Amino acid sequence: SSSSSSSSPPAPPPPSSPSQPRAPEGGIYVEPGAGTLQAAYDAASAGDELVLKDGTYTSNTGDNLLEIAKDITIRAQNAGMAILDGENTRRCIKITGGTVVLEGLTITNGVANAIGGGGVKILGGDVTLNHCRIHHNRAAGPGGGGGDE
């Protein structure tokens, strides 16, 4: 009796390696740079996942590096290696709504010229921060790293 390859289960896909990363189902990779994160967020649909490649993310416009108002997950490809840098000129993240998950991000050098939230300002939504490092942020009033209203 001959064996048939159709009776054996298919081989599992090869594991992802650091040199050839794969975005999860539906995940969208984002390259570091000025304005790339906000542009990727703006192009994403509600419920999407943005996977930030290693590097520094900045902005050259506005009071916030990133403004969030819809359901989104934003995670570092490698924890701690995606750096959101307000460059001591703007807030890093302002959240006004949506179910938001931030994971493995380094959020630094954010500045708010108002009370709270140089790093992250939460004005609305359901927000979860997992394994994020928020440091060296400041605000005109209390709550330099984070604030909510």
mmCIF file of N, CA and C in Angstrom:
data_model
loop_
_atom_site.group_PDB
_atom_site.id
_atom_site.type_symbol
_atom_site.label_atom_id
_atom_site.label_comp_id
_atom_site.label_asym_id
_atom_site.label_seq_id
_atom_site.Cartn_x
_atom_site.Cartn_y
_atom_site.Cartn_z
ATOM 1 N N SER A 1 0.852 -1.181 0.000
ATOM 2 C CA SER A 1 0.000 0.000 0.000
ATOM 3 C C SER A 1 0.886 1.228 0.000
ATOM 4 N N SER A 2 0.610 2.151 -0.887
ATOM 5 C CA SER A 2 1.429 3.360 -0.958
ATOM 6 C C SER A 2 0.810 4.445 -0.095
ATOM 7 N N SER A 3 1.673 5.262 0.484
ATOM 8 C CA SER A 3 1.150 6.351 1.316
ATOM 9 C C SER A 3 0.916 7.571 0.444
ATOM 10 N N SER A 4 -0.071 8.312 0.805
ATOM 11 C CA SER A 4 -0.425 9.503 0.029
ATOM 12 C C SER A 4 -0.106 10.735 0.851
ATOM 13 N N SER A 5 0.495 11.723 0.205
ATOM 14 C CA SER A 5 0.814 12.948 0.938
ATOM 15 C C SER A 5 -0.435 13.717 1.294
ATOM 16 N N SER A 6 -1.557 13.420 0.627
ATOM 17 C CA SER A 6 -2.779 14.156 0.936
ATOM 18 C C SER A 6 -3.376 13.735 2.266
ATOM 19 N N SER A 7 -2.962 12.574 2.801
ATOM 20 C CA SER A 7 -3.510 12.147 4.075
ATOM 21 C C SER A 7 -2.737 12.726 5.257
ATOM 22 N N SER A 8 -1.547 13.253 5.024
ATOM 23 C CA SER A 8 -0.790 13.854 6.116
ATOM 24 C C SER A 8 -1.135 15.336 6.215
ATOM 25 N N PRO A 9 -1.078 15.874 7.421
ATOM 26 C CA PRO A 9 -1.405 17.306 7.575
ATOM 27 C C PRO A 9 -0.370 18.168 6.865
ATOM 28 N N PRO A 10 -0.782 19.340 6.421
ATOM 29 C CA PRO A 10 0.182 20.222 5.752
ATOM 30 C C PRO A 10 1.280 20.658 6.720
ATOM 31 N N ALA A 11 2.439 20.896 6.178
ATOM 32 C CA ALA A 11 3.559 21.348 7.009
ATOM 33 C C ALA A 11 3.242 22.734 7.563
ATOM 34 N N PRO A 12 3.601 22.986 8.821
ATOM 35 C CA PRO A 12 3.345 24.323 9.372
ATOM 36 C C PRO A 12 4.211 25.351 8.669
ATOM 37 N N PRO A 13 3.772 26.600 8.652
ATOM 38 C CA PRO A 13 4.597 27.625 8.018
ATOM 39 C C PRO A 13 5.900 27.790 8.799
ATOM 40 N N PRO A 14 6.967 28.201 8.137
ATOM 41 C CA PRO A 14 8.222 28.399 8.859
ATOM 42 C C PRO A 14 8.061 29.515 9.881
ATOM 43 N N PRO A 15 8.749 29.396 11.013
ATOM 44 C CA PRO A 15 8.620 30.449 12.033
ATOM 45 C C PRO A 15 9.220 31.765 11.536
ATOM 46 N N SER A 16 8.674 32.845 12.062
ATOM 47 C CA SER A 16 9.229 34.160 11.715
ATOM 48 C C SER A 16 10.595 34.295 12.375
ATOM 49 N N SER A 17 11.496 34.907 11.698
ATOM 50 C CA SER A 17 12.811 35.161 12.276
ATOM 51 C C SER A 17 13.010 36.663 12.342
ATOM 52 N N PRO A 18 13.871 37.145 13.236
ATOM 53 C CA PRO A 18 14.085 38.591 13.341
ATOM 54 C C PRO A 18 14.524 39.217 12.022
ATOM 55 N N SER A 19 15.224 38.457 11.187
ATOM 56 C CA SER A 19 15.691 39.032 9.932
ATOM 57 C C SER A 19 14.580 39.093 8.875
ATOM 58 N N GLN A 20 13.516 38.324 9.056
ATOM 59 C CA GLN A 20 12.402 38.338 8.120
ATOM 60 C C GLN A 20 11.088 38.398 8.899
ATOM 61 N N PRO A 21 10.809 39.548 9.534
ATOM 62 C CA PRO A 21 9.597 39.651 10.354
ATOM 63 C C PRO A 21 8.343 39.616 9.491
ATOM 64 N N ARG A 22 7.279 39.159 10.101
ATOM 65 C CA ARG A 22 5.997 39.114 9.412
ATOM 66 C C ARG A 22 4.967 39.857 10.241
ATOM 67 N N ALA A 23 4.170 40.653 9.576
ATOM 68 C CA ALA A 23 3.090 41.327 10.278
ATOM 69 C C ALA A 23 2.013 40.302 10.574
ATOM 70 N N PRO A 24 1.332 40.442 11.694
ATOM 71 C CA PRO A 24 0.232 39.531 11.993
ATOM 72 C C PRO A 24 -0.889 39.734 10.969
ATOM 73 N N GLU A 25 -1.826 38.804 10.946
ATOM 74 C CA GLU A 25 -2.963 38.912 10.031
ATOM 75 C C GLU A 25 -3.571 40.307 10.138
ATOM 76 N N GLY A 26 -3.588 41.024 9.039
ATOM 77 C CA GLY A 26 -4.179 42.358 9.043
ATOM 78 C C GLY A 26 -3.280 43.444 9.599
ATOM 79 N N GLY A 27 -2.104 43.092 10.119
ATOM 80 C CA GLY A 27 -1.209 44.097 10.683
ATOM 81 C C GLY A 27 -0.548 44.918 9.593
ATOM 82 N N ILE A 28 -0.259 46.167 9.917
ATOM 83 C CA ILE A 28 0.345 47.087 8.960
ATOM 84 C C ILE A 28 1.673 47.559 9.536
ATOM 85 N N TYR A 29 2.767 47.275 8.817
ATOM 86 C CA TYR A 29 4.066 47.738 9.277
ATOM 87 C C TYR A 29 4.224 49.226 9.018
ATOM 88 N N VAL A 30 4.889 49.905 9.957
ATOM 89 C CA VAL A 30 5.141 51.336 9.831
ATOM 90 C C VAL A 30 6.643 51.561 9.967
ATOM 91 N N GLU A 31 7.202 52.326 9.024
ATOM 92 C CA GLU A 31 8.619 52.665 9.050
ATOM 93 C C GLU A 31 8.834 53.884 9.946
ATOM 94 N N PRO A 32 9.964 53.966 10.654
ATOM 95 C CA PRO A 32 10.244 55.147 11.460
ATOM 96 C C PRO A 32 10.472 56.378 10.589
ATOM 97 N N GLY A 33 10.350 57.549 11.207
ATOM 98 C CA GLY A 33 10.593 58.797 10.498
ATOM 99 C C GLY A 33 9.652 59.883 10.963
ATOM 100 N N ALA A 34 9.736 61.043 10.318
ATOM 101 C CA ALA A 34 8.893 62.194 10.672
ATOM 102 C C ALA A 34 7.549 62.072 9.970
ATOM 103 N N GLY A 35 6.480 62.027 10.750
ATOM 104 C CA GLY A 35 5.132 62.007 10.196
ATOM 105 C C GLY A 35 4.631 60.652 9.740
ATOM 106 N N THR A 36 5.474 59.615 9.779
ATOM 107 C CA THR A 36 5.064 58.311 9.256
ATOM 108 C C THR A 36 3.984 57.658 10.110
ATOM 109 N N LEU A 37 4.041 57.848 11.430
ATOM 110 C CA LEU A 37 3.078 57.206 12.316
ATOM 111 C C LEU A 37 1.688 57.811 12.142
ATOM 112 N N GLN A 38 1.579 59.134 12.135
ATOM 113 C CA GLN A 38 0.277 59.770 11.949
ATOM 114 C C GLN A 38 -0.293 59.412 10.571
ATOM 115 N N ALA A 39 0.554 59.377 9.545
ATOM 116 C CA ALA A 39 0.086 59.024 8.195
ATOM 117 C C ALA A 39 -0.441 57.590 8.166
ATOM 118 N N ALA A 40 0.250 56.668 8.832
ATOM 119 C CA ALA A 40 -0.198 55.275 8.876
ATOM 120 C C ALA A 40 -1.511 55.161 9.648
ATOM 121 N N TYR A 41 -1.615 55.888 10.762
ATOM 122 C CA TYR A 41 -2.857 55.883 11.540
ATOM 123 C C TYR A 41 -4.010 56.434 10.694
ATOM 124 N N ASP A 42 -3.785 57.549 10.025
ATOM 125 C CA ASP A 42 -4.836 58.165 9.210
ATOM 126 C C ASP A 42 -5.322 57.222 8.112
ATOM 127 N N ALA A 43 -4.414 56.412 7.550
ATOM 128 C CA ALA A 43 -4.764 55.483 6.465
ATOM 129 C C ALA A 43 -5.391 54.192 6.979
ATOM 130 N N ALA A 44 -5.226 53.908 8.270
ATOM 131 C CA ALA A 44 -5.726 52.656 8.841
ATOM 132 C C ALA A 44 -7.240 52.722 9.050
ATOM 133 N N SER A 45 -7.848 51.549 9.028
ATOM 134 C CA SER A 45 -9.275 51.428 9.342
ATOM 135 C C SER A 45 -9.434 51.158 10.828
ATOM 136 N N ALA A 46 -10.595 51.483 11.366
ATOM 137 C CA ALA A 46 -10.882 51.186 12.769
ATOM 138 C C ALA A 46 -10.674 49.694 13.007
ATOM 139 N N GLY A 47 -9.976 49.366 14.086
ATOM 140 C CA GLY A 47 -9.717 47.980 14.437
ATOM 141 C C GLY A 47 -8.410 47.430 13.897
ATOM 142 N N ASP A 48 -7.696 48.189 13.066
ATOM 143 C CA ASP A 48 -6.420 47.729 12.516
ATOM 144 C C ASP A 48 -5.338 47.686 13.592
ATOM 145 N N GLU A 49 -4.259 46.997 13.267
ATOM 146 C CA GLU A 49 -3.082 46.951 14.124
ATOM 147 C C GLU A 49 -1.904 47.523 13.353
ATOM 148 N N LEU A 50 -1.253 48.516 13.944
ATOM 149 C CA LEU A 50 -0.029 49.084 13.375
ATOM 150 C C LEU A 50 1.150 48.475 14.117
ATOM 151 N N VAL A 51 2.113 47.952 13.374
ATOM 152 C CA VAL A 51 3.304 47.342 13.948
ATOM 153 C C VAL A 51 4.472 48.261 13.622
ATOM 154 N N LEU A 52 5.044 48.871 14.655
ATOM 155 C CA LEU A 52 6.102 49.851 14.450
ATOM 156 C C LEU A 52 7.467 49.175 14.404
ATOM 157 N N LYS A 53 8.158 49.377 13.298
ATOM 158 C CA LYS A 53 9.510 48.854 13.170
ATOM 159 C C LYS A 53 10.443 49.627 14.104
ATOM 160 N N ASP A 54 11.575 49.034 14.425
ATOM 161 C CA ASP A 54 12.552 49.657 15.315
ATOM 162 C C ASP A 54 12.991 51.000 14.752
ATOM 163 N N GLY A 55 13.053 52.010 15.615
ATOM 164 C CA GLY A 55 13.523 53.320 15.203
ATOM 165 C C GLY A 55 12.764 54.413 15.919
ATOM 166 N N THR A 56 12.983 55.641 15.488
ATOM 167 C CA THR A 56 12.406 56.815 16.135
ATOM 168 C C THR A 56 11.327 57.426 15.253
ATOM 169 N N TYR A 57 10.190 57.708 15.876
ATOM 170 C CA TYR A 57 9.029 58.302 15.209
ATOM 171 C C TYR A 57 8.850 59.719 15.735
ATOM 172 N N THR A 58 8.787 60.689 14.835
ATOM 173 C CA THR A 58 8.644 62.094 15.206
ATOM 174 C C THR A 58 7.553 62.714 14.334
ATOM 175 N N SER A 59 7.369 64.009 14.508
ATOM 176 C CA SER A 59 6.431 64.767 13.677
ATOM 177 C C SER A 59 7.050 66.130 13.440
ATOM 178 N N ASN A 60 6.695 66.749 12.319
ATOM 179 C CA ASN A 60 7.199 68.105 12.104
ATOM 180 C C ASN A 60 6.052 69.108 11.990
ATOM 181 N N THR A 61 4.851 68.692 12.432
ATOM 182 C CA THR A 61 3.706 69.601 12.416
ATOM 183 C C THR A 61 2.843 69.370 13.651
ATOM 184 N N GLY A 62 2.101 70.394 14.038
ATOM 185 C CA GLY A 62 1.085 70.256 15.075
ATOM 186 C C GLY A 62 1.603 70.152 16.494
ATOM 187 N N ASP A 63 0.623 70.066 17.413
ATOM 188 C CA ASP A 63 0.925 70.001 18.841
ATOM 189 C C ASP A 63 1.110 68.576 19.347
ATOM 190 N N ASN A 64 0.768 67.566 18.515
ATOM 191 C CA ASN A 64 0.831 66.168 18.922
ATOM 192 C C ASN A 64 1.542 65.345 17.850
ATOM 193 N N LEU A 65 2.425 64.453 18.290
ATOM 194 C CA LEU A 65 3.059 63.537 17.348
ATOM 195 C C LEU A 65 1.998 62.619 16.743
ATOM 196 N N LEU A 66 1.043 62.155 17.566
ATOM 197 C CA LEU A 66 -0.009 61.246 17.114
ATOM 198 C C LEU A 66 -1.317 61.577 17.804
ATOM 199 N N GLU A 67 -2.382 61.732 17.012
ATOM 200 C CA GLU A 67 -3.725 61.945 17.552
ATOM 201 C C GLU A 67 -4.568 60.731 17.212
ATOM 202 N N ILE A 68 -5.203 60.139 18.250
ATOM 203 C CA ILE A 68 -5.977 58.908 18.090
ATOM 204 C C ILE A 68 -7.425 59.160 18.489
ATOM 205 N N ALA A 69 -8.365 58.715 17.620
ATOM 206 C CA ALA A 69 -9.792 58.867 17.919
ATOM 207 C C ALA A 69 -10.610 57.665 17.441
ATOM 208 N N LYS A 70 -9.946 56.556 17.058
ATOM 209 C CA LYS A 70 -10.685 55.372 16.606
ATOM 210 C C LYS A 70 -10.045 54.122 17.199
ATOM 211 N N ASP A 71 -10.742 52.993 17.105
ATOM 212 C CA ASP A 71 -10.216 51.725 17.602
ATOM 213 C C ASP A 71 -8.929 51.396 16.848
ATOM 214 N N ILE A 72 -7.864 51.128 17.604
ATOM 215 C CA ILE A 72 -6.567 50.844 16.968
ATOM 216 C C ILE A 72 -5.664 50.150 17.992
ATOM 217 N N THR A 73 -4.806 49.280 17.500
ATOM 218 C CA THR A 73 -3.719 48.722 18.308
ATOM 219 C C THR A 73 -2.423 49.191 17.666
ATOM 220 N N ILE A 74 -1.543 49.735 18.484
ATOM 221 C CA ILE A 74 -0.238 50.178 18.006
ATOM 222 C C ILE A 74 0.799 49.498 18.882
ATOM 223 N N ARG A 75 1.623 48.674 18.249
ATOM 224 C CA ARG A 75 2.619 47.952 19.045
ATOM 225 C C ARG A 75 3.980 47.997 18.376
ATOM 226 N N ALA A 76 4.995 47.903 19.224
ATOM 227 C CA ALA A 76 6.367 47.828 18.728
ATOM 228 C C ALA A 76 6.618 46.423 18.192
ATOM 229 N N GLN A 77 7.297 46.332 17.080
ATOM 230 C CA GLN A 77 7.702 45.026 16.562
ATOM 231 C C GLN A 77 8.592 44.341 17.596
ATOM 232 N N ASN A 78 9.491 45.119 18.201
ATOM 233 C CA ASN A 78 10.362 44.648 19.278
ATOM 234 C C ASN A 78 10.196 45.609 20.452
ATOM 235 N N ALA A 79 9.733 45.086 21.574
ATOM 236 C CA ALA A 79 9.400 45.925 22.730
ATOM 237 C C ALA A 79 10.531 46.889 23.081
ATOM 238 N N GLY A 80 10.152 48.162 23.252
ATOM 239 C CA GLY A 80 11.095 49.197 23.652
ATOM 240 C C GLY A 80 11.904 49.794 22.518
ATOM 241 N N MET A 81 11.818 49.218 21.325
ATOM 242 C CA MET A 81 12.663 49.663 20.217
ATOM 243 C C MET A 81 11.960 50.641 19.269
ATOM 244 N N ALA A 82 10.667 50.840 19.454
ATOM 245 C CA ALA A 82 9.939 51.852 18.687
ATOM 246 C C ALA A 82 9.789 53.053 19.617
ATOM 247 N N ILE A 83 10.442 54.151 19.273
ATOM 248 C CA ILE A 83 10.528 55.317 20.149
ATOM 249 C C ILE A 83 9.691 56.454 19.568
ATOM 250 N N LEU A 84 8.686 56.880 20.320
ATOM 251 C CA LEU A 84 7.887 58.041 19.933
ATOM 252 C C LEU A 84 8.508 59.228 20.645
ATOM 253 N N ASP A 85 9.109 60.131 19.886
ATOM 254 C CA ASP A 85 9.908 61.229 20.426
ATOM 255 C C ASP A 85 9.242 62.562 20.097
ATOM 256 N N GLY A 86 8.751 63.242 21.137
ATOM 257 C CA GLY A 86 8.131 64.553 20.966
ATOM 258 C C GLY A 86 9.150 65.656 20.717
ATOM 259 N N GLU A 87 10.428 65.328 20.762
ATOM 260 C CA GLU A 87 11.531 66.250 20.482
ATOM 261 C C GLU A 87 11.471 67.523 21.328
ATOM 262 N N ASN A 88 10.895 67.411 22.517
ATOM 263 C CA ASN A 88 10.754 68.550 23.433
ATOM 264 C C ASN A 88 10.014 69.721 22.800
ATOM 265 N N THR A 89 9.156 69.433 21.812
ATOM 266 C CA THR A 89 8.372 70.497 21.172
ATOM 267 C C THR A 89 6.884 70.178 21.089
ATOM 268 N N ARG A 90 6.473 68.926 21.300
ATOM 269 C CA ARG A 90 5.050 68.577 21.182
ATOM 270 C C ARG A 90 4.741 67.370 22.059
ATOM 271 N N ARG A 91 3.454 67.194 22.345
ATOM 272 C CA ARG A 91 2.970 66.020 23.065
ATOM 273 C C ARG A 91 3.192 64.804 22.169
ATOM 274 N N CYS A 92 3.437 63.650 22.772
ATOM 275 C CA CYS A 92 3.629 62.436 21.974
ATOM 276 C C CYS A 92 2.293 61.887 21.469
ATOM 277 N N ILE A 93 1.346 61.601 22.376
ATOM 278 C CA ILE A 93 0.081 60.983 21.964
ATOM 279 C C ILE A 93 -1.090 61.672 22.652
ATOM 280 N N LYS A 94 -2.108 62.013 21.854
ATOM 281 C CA LYS A 94 -3.364 62.536 22.370
ATOM 282 C C LYS A 94 -4.476 61.585 21.931
ATOM 283 N N ILE A 95 -5.231 61.059 22.900
ATOM 284 C CA ILE A 95 -6.298 60.098 22.612
ATOM 285 C C ILE A 95 -7.629 60.732 22.996
ATOM 286 N N THR A 96 -8.546 60.796 22.018
ATOM 287 C CA THR A 96 -9.857 61.394 22.283
ATOM 288 C C THR A 96 -10.995 60.391 22.196
ATOM 289 N N GLY A 97 -10.731 59.171 21.729
ATOM 290 C CA GLY A 97 -11.787 58.171 21.653
ATOM 291 C C GLY A 97 -11.274 56.866 21.096
ATOM 292 N N GLY A 98 -12.161 55.868 21.083
ATOM 293 C CA GLY A 98 -11.836 54.555 20.540
ATOM 294 C C GLY A 98 -11.315 53.609 21.599
ATOM 295 N N THR A 99 -11.261 52.339 21.214
ATOM 296 C CA THR A 99 -10.624 51.323 22.040
ATOM 297 C C THR A 99 -9.186 51.241 21.547
ATOM 298 N N VAL A 100 -8.262 51.661 22.400
ATOM 299 C CA VAL A 100 -6.871 51.868 21.994
ATOM 300 C C VAL A 100 -5.959 50.983 22.838
ATOM 301 N N VAL A 101 -5.080 50.237 22.159
ATOM 302 C CA VAL A 101 -4.062 49.447 22.844
ATOM 303 C C VAL A 101 -2.703 49.921 22.359
ATOM 304 N N LEU A 102 -1.859 50.318 23.297
ATOM 305 C CA LEU A 102 -0.473 50.701 23.001
ATOM 306 C C LEU A 102 0.411 49.671 23.689
ATOM 307 N N GLU A 103 1.330 49.081 22.936
ATOM 308 C CA GLU A 103 2.113 47.987 23.497
ATOM 309 C C GLU A 103 3.578 48.080 23.102
ATOM 310 N N GLY A 104 4.453 48.006 24.123
ATOM 311 C CA GLY A 104 5.893 47.920 23.895
ATOM 312 C C GLY A 104 6.547 49.187 23.390
ATOM 313 N N LEU A 105 5.864 50.328 23.517
ATOM 314 C CA LEU A 105 6.385 51.583 22.982
ATOM 315 C C LEU A 105 7.230 52.317 24.014
ATOM 316 N N THR A 106 8.203 53.070 23.545
ATOM 317 C CA THR A 106 8.927 54.025 24.375
ATOM 318 C C THR A 106 8.411 55.400 23.974
ATOM 319 N N ILE A 107 7.892 56.138 24.959
ATOM 320 C CA ILE A 107 7.265 57.441 24.722
ATOM 321 C C ILE A 107 8.068 58.469 25.511
ATOM 322 N N THR A 108 8.745 59.376 24.794
ATOM 323 C CA THR A 108 9.698 60.242 25.477
ATOM 324 C C THR A 108 9.756 61.643 24.871
ATOM 325 N N ASN A 109 10.271 62.582 25.659
ATOM 326 C CA ASN A 109 10.516 63.964 25.238
ATOM 327 C C ASN A 109 9.259 64.697 24.774
ATOM 328 N N GLY A 110 8.106 64.302 25.328
ATOM 329 C CA GLY A 110 6.868 64.994 24.997
ATOM 330 C C GLY A 110 6.688 66.228 25.860
ATOM 331 N N VAL A 111 6.093 67.258 25.275
ATOM 332 C CA VAL A 111 5.847 68.512 25.991
ATOM 333 C C VAL A 111 4.411 68.948 25.739
ATOM 334 N N ALA A 112 3.715 69.283 26.822
ATOM 335 C CA ALA A 112 2.368 69.831 26.701
ATOM 336 C C ALA A 112 2.358 71.219 27.316
ATOM 337 N N ASN A 113 1.826 72.175 26.592
ATOM 338 C CA ASN A 113 1.716 73.529 27.119
ATOM 339 C C ASN A 113 0.393 73.710 27.846
ATOM 340 N N ALA A 114 -0.100 72.636 28.408
ATOM 341 C CA ALA A 114 -1.333 72.630 29.190
ATOM 342 C C ALA A 114 -1.133 71.631 30.334
ATOM 343 N N ILE A 115 -2.155 71.471 31.162
ATOM 344 C CA ILE A 115 -2.045 70.554 32.289
ATOM 345 C C ILE A 115 -2.053 69.117 31.788
ATOM 346 N N GLY A 116 -1.054 68.368 32.166
ATOM 347 C CA GLY A 116 -1.010 66.927 31.964
ATOM 348 C C GLY A 116 -0.769 66.451 30.550
ATOM 349 N N GLY A 117 -0.121 65.304 30.496
ATOM 350 C CA GLY A 117 -0.034 64.563 29.259
ATOM 351 C C GLY A 117 1.014 64.976 28.266
ATOM 352 N N GLY A 118 2.216 65.282 28.705
ATOM 353 C CA GLY A 118 3.287 65.512 27.742
ATOM 354 C C GLY A 118 3.608 64.239 26.975
ATOM 355 N N GLY A 119 3.519 63.099 27.656
ATOM 356 C CA GLY A 119 3.734 61.808 27.015
ATOM 357 C C GLY A 119 2.462 61.297 26.362
ATOM 358 N N VAL A 120 1.430 61.095 27.186
ATOM 359 C CA VAL A 120 0.136 60.596 26.699
ATOM 360 C C VAL A 120 -0.970 61.395 27.379
ATOM 361 N N LYS A 121 -1.867 61.972 26.590
ATOM 362 C CA LYS A 121 -3.030 62.696 27.115
ATOM 363 C C LYS A 121 -4.264 61.911 26.691
ATOM 364 N N ILE A 122 -5.075 61.495 27.683
ATOM 365 C CA ILE A 122 -6.276 60.718 27.403
ATOM 366 C C ILE A 122 -7.492 61.561 27.744
ATOM 367 N N LEU A 123 -8.238 61.918 26.705
ATOM 368 C CA LEU A 123 -9.451 62.717 26.882
ATOM 369 C C LEU A 123 -10.712 61.875 26.721
ATOM 370 N N GLY A 124 -10.586 60.668 26.203
ATOM 371 C CA GLY A 124 -11.721 59.776 26.015
ATOM 372 C C GLY A 124 -11.249 58.441 25.500
ATOM 373 N N GLY A 125 -12.185 57.490 25.423
ATOM 374 C CA GLY A 125 -11.863 56.174 24.906
ATOM 375 C C GLY A 125 -11.559 55.174 25.999
ATOM 376 N N ASP A 126 -11.307 53.947 25.583
ATOM 377 C CA ASP A 126 -10.935 52.847 26.459
ATOM 378 C C ASP A 126 -9.498 52.502 26.108
ATOM 379 N N VAL A 127 -8.563 52.882 26.971
ATOM 380 C CA VAL A 127 -7.136 52.843 26.631
ATOM 381 C C VAL A 127 -6.405 51.822 27.503
ATOM 382 N N THR A 128 -5.605 50.980 26.846
ATOM 383 C CA THR A 128 -4.761 50.014 27.544
ATOM 384 C C THR A 128 -3.316 50.255 27.138
ATOM 385 N N LEU A 129 -2.443 50.377 28.133
ATOM 386 C CA LEU A 129 -1.002 50.495 27.902
ATOM 387 C C LEU A 129 -0.353 49.217 28.420
ATOM 388 N N ASN A 130 0.325 48.494 27.539
ATOM 389 C CA ASN A 130 1.019 47.266 27.921
ATOM 390 C C ASN A 130 2.515 47.436 27.683
ATOM 391 N N HIS A 131 3.287 47.306 28.746
ATOM 392 C CA HIS A 131 4.747 47.290 28.635
ATOM 393 C C HIS A 131 5.305 48.503 27.891
ATOM 394 N N CYS A 132 4.712 49.663 28.136
ATOM 395 C CA CYS A 132 5.219 50.902 27.542
ATOM 396 C C CYS A 132 6.134 51.596 28.540
ATOM 397 N N ARG A 133 7.161 52.240 28.040
ATOM 398 C CA ARG A 133 8.079 53.018 28.879
ATOM 399 C C ARG A 133 7.825 54.484 28.562
ATOM 400 N N ILE A 134 7.351 55.231 29.556
ATOM 401 C CA ILE A 134 7.003 56.642 29.378
ATOM 402 C C ILE A 134 7.937 57.443 30.276
ATOM 403 N N HIS A 135 8.842 58.213 29.665
ATOM 404 C CA HIS A 135 9.833 58.930 30.473
ATOM 405 C C HIS A 135 10.265 60.229 29.803
ATOM 406 N N HIS A 136 10.786 61.150 30.634
ATOM 407 C CA HIS A 136 11.314 62.445 30.182
ATOM 408 C C HIS A 136 10.279 63.253 29.392
ATOM 409 N N ASN A 137 9.052 63.278 29.913
ATOM 410 C CA ASN A 137 7.982 64.094 29.341
ATOM 411 C C ASN A 137 7.626 65.158 30.361
ATOM 412 N N ARG A 138 7.080 66.290 29.888
ATOM 413 C CA ARG A 138 6.699 67.351 30.821
ATOM 414 C C ARG A 138 5.467 68.097 30.315
ATOM 415 N N ALA A 139 4.848 68.789 31.269
ATOM 416 C CA ALA A 139 3.658 69.581 30.948
ATOM 417 C C ALA A 139 3.718 70.888 31.728
ATOM 418 N N ALA A 140 2.935 71.871 31.290
ATOM 419 C CA ALA A 140 2.907 73.170 31.967
ATOM 420 C C ALA A 140 2.404 73.017 33.406
ATOM 421 N N GLY A 141 1.532 72.059 33.635
ATOM 422 C CA GLY A 141 1.015 71.783 34.969
ATOM 423 C C GLY A 141 1.417 70.393 35.406
ATOM 424 N N PRO A 142 0.726 69.810 36.406
ATOM 425 C CA PRO A 142 1.058 68.462 36.868
ATOM 426 C C PRO A 142 0.784 67.411 35.779
ATOM 427 N N GLY A 143 1.413 66.253 35.935
ATOM 428 C CA GLY A 143 1.148 65.141 35.025
ATOM 429 C C GLY A 143 1.915 65.186 33.733
ATOM 430 N N GLY A 144 3.228 65.382 33.808
ATOM 431 C CA GLY A 144 4.026 65.472 32.581
ATOM 432 C C GLY A 144 4.017 64.224 31.741
ATOM 433 N N GLY A 145 4.081 63.050 32.379
ATOM 434 C CA GLY A 145 4.113 61.800 31.632
ATOM 435 C C GLY A 145 2.775 61.435 31.038
ATOM 436 N N GLY A 146 1.710 61.611 31.834
ATOM 437 C CA GLY A 146 0.381 61.252 31.355
ATOM 438 C C GLY A 146 -0.671 62.052 32.088
ATOM 439 N N GLY A 147 -1.810 62.206 31.439
ATOM 440 C CA GLY A 147 -2.899 62.926 32.074
ATOM 441 C C GLY A 147 -4.209 62.553 31.426
ATOM 442 N N ASP A 148 -5.292 62.750 32.183
ATOM 443 C CA ASP A 148 -6.616 62.533 31.628
ATOM 444 C C ASP A 148 -7.566 63.586 32.160
ATOM 445 N N GLU A 149 -8.682 63.741 31.490
ATOM 446 C CA GLU A 149 -9.689 64.704 31.928
ATOM 447 C C GLU A 149 -11.025 64.023 31.994
#
